[in-house]
């Protein structure tokens, strides 16, 4: 990872800064206020999707001042820069969603395929409610209907890294979000 001002490089590709650390922090605070309004008396279970959402989830919960629980599940469908289409889920053995107000916390929605396949699996575990908080959405890439209850930013249809998102393992630790340069 080579870093110079607003350009970073990963595996030989260049990425340009799109969202600064400060801009993300501001939006995450606003999202937490929206959650406060809807969940303050519900003791929700926030369910972060690994690996990408680990930083967003960590920042979001620390801006929430009401009682909540947080857990993680691992779902993967990506292979480098492209969605592989196949979804693999790895539930923890003791994930109990029945009767809980569940808020899925996701880094980015691209085609929407991941959540389109995963939400029915969660719904079958009979939560009291099920909503989605996502930091980034690429509206031009959406292929299926996905509920977008809390959205951080709508972004262009370009591959991004940083703030938890990687390109073949690199870039997750960048504090800002960077988009692939043409
Ligand atoms: P979808 O199923 O909506 O096409 O893609 C969802 C998942 O693909 C996201 O949770 C994320 O892990 C990965 N993904 C989608 N777009 C990007 C992107 O621009 N950059 C990175 N690093 N991952 C992405
Ligand atoms: Mg993800």
Short mmCIF file of N, CA, C and O in Angstrom, two decimals, residues 2 9 23 28 43 47 61-62 67 74 82 87-89 101 116 120-121 145 149 151 157 166 170-171 180:
data_model
loop_
_atom_site.label_atom_id
_atom_site.label_comp_id
_atom_site.label_asym_id
_atom_site.label_seq_id
_atom_site.Cartn_x
_atom_site.Cartn_y
_atom_site.Cartn_z
N UNK A 2 0.89 1.96 -1.12
CA UNK A 2 1.65 3.21 -1.23
C UNK A 2 0.68 4.36 -1.07
O UNK A 2 -0.39 4.35 -1.64
N UNK A 9 -2.50 3.33 -3.60
CA UNK A 9 -2.29 2.27 -4.57
C UNK A 9 -2.42 0.94 -3.85
O UNK A 9 -1.92 0.77 -2.74
N UNK A 23 -15.89 13.41 6.81
CA UNK A 23 -17.22 13.34 6.17
C UNK A 23 -17.94 12.06 6.60
O UNK A 23 -19.16 12.07 6.86
N UNK A 28 -22.00 9.20 9.98
CA UNK A 28 -22.25 8.11 10.94
C UNK A 28 -22.97 8.66 12.18
O UNK A 28 -23.89 8.04 12.70
N UNK A 43 -33.94 -2.06 22.55
CA UNK A 43 -32.75 -2.89 22.74
C UNK A 43 -32.46 -3.77 21.52
O UNK A 43 -32.48 -5.01 21.58
N UNK A 47 -26.44 -6.46 13.73
CA UNK A 47 -25.77 -7.63 13.18
C UNK A 47 -24.86 -7.15 12.06
O UNK A 47 -25.33 -6.80 10.97
N UNK A 61 -21.93 1.91 16.52
CA UNK A 61 -22.40 1.58 17.88
C UNK A 61 -21.85 2.56 18.92
O UNK A 61 -22.51 2.84 19.91
N UNK A 62 -20.65 3.10 18.66
CA UNK A 62 -20.10 4.04 19.63
C UNK A 62 -20.76 5.41 19.58
O UNK A 62 -20.57 6.23 20.46
N UNK A 67 -29.41 1.39 24.84
CA UNK A 67 -28.98 0.00 25.01
C UNK A 67 -29.12 -0.78 23.71
O UNK A 67 -30.15 -0.69 23.03
N UNK A 74 -20.71 -13.76 9.03
CA UNK A 74 -19.80 -13.67 7.89
C UNK A 74 -20.53 -14.15 6.64
O UNK A 74 -21.08 -15.24 6.61
N UNK A 82 -15.03 -8.39 -8.46
CA UNK A 82 -16.30 -8.83 -9.03
C UNK A 82 -17.08 -9.68 -8.05
O UNK A 82 -16.51 -10.45 -7.30
N UNK A 87 -23.31 -17.20 -2.63
CA UNK A 87 -23.28 -16.63 -1.28
C UNK A 87 -22.94 -17.72 -0.27
O UNK A 87 -23.58 -18.76 -0.24
N UNK A 88 -21.92 -17.47 0.54
CA UNK A 88 -21.59 -18.39 1.62
C UNK A 88 -21.87 -17.68 2.94
O UNK A 88 -21.37 -16.58 3.15
N UNK A 89 -22.66 -18.30 3.83
CA UNK A 89 -22.94 -17.68 5.13
C UNK A 89 -22.34 -18.52 6.24
O UNK A 89 -22.35 -19.75 6.17
N UNK A 101 -35.39 -7.17 17.73
CA UNK A 101 -35.39 -6.13 16.70
C UNK A 101 -33.98 -6.13 16.10
O UNK A 101 -33.03 -5.68 16.73
N UNK A 116 -30.30 -9.67 -0.91
CA UNK A 116 -31.47 -10.32 -1.49
C UNK A 116 -31.51 -11.80 -1.11
O UNK A 116 -32.56 -12.37 -0.86
N UNK A 120 -33.88 -13.13 3.52
CA UNK A 120 -34.86 -14.19 3.78
C UNK A 120 -34.35 -15.23 4.79
O UNK A 120 -35.13 -15.76 5.59
N UNK A 121 -33.03 -15.51 4.76
CA UNK A 121 -32.47 -16.44 5.76
C UNK A 121 -32.65 -15.89 7.17
O UNK A 121 -32.99 -16.61 8.10
N UNK A 145 -34.48 -5.82 -5.62
CA UNK A 145 -35.13 -5.01 -4.61
C UNK A 145 -34.55 -5.34 -3.23
O UNK A 145 -34.55 -6.50 -2.81
N UNK A 149 -33.19 0.94 4.69
CA UNK A 149 -33.84 1.72 5.73
C UNK A 149 -32.99 2.90 6.18
O UNK A 149 -33.50 3.98 6.43
N UNK A 151 -29.37 4.78 5.00
CA UNK A 151 -28.29 4.81 4.01
C UNK A 151 -27.35 5.97 4.32
O UNK A 151 -27.79 7.10 4.55
N UNK A 157 -21.09 4.13 -9.54
CA UNK A 157 -20.85 2.70 -9.74
C UNK A 157 -19.38 2.42 -10.04
O UNK A 157 -19.03 2.03 -11.16
N UNK A 166 -12.05 -3.75 1.14
CA UNK A 166 -10.74 -4.14 0.63
C UNK A 166 -10.73 -4.40 -0.86
O UNK A 166 -11.77 -4.59 -1.49
N UNK A 170 -6.30 -5.78 0.70
CA UNK A 170 -5.67 -4.49 1.03
C UNK A 170 -6.69 -3.36 1.11
O UNK A 170 -7.70 -3.38 0.41
N UNK A 171 -6.38 -2.37 1.94
CA UNK A 171 -7.16 -1.13 1.97
C UNK A 171 -8.16 -1.01 3.10
O UNK A 171 -8.71 0.06 3.32
N UNK A 180 -11.78 3.63 -7.37
CA UNK A 180 -10.84 3.22 -8.41
C UNK A 180 -10.72 4.31 -9.46
O UNK A 180 -11.72 4.81 -9.97
#
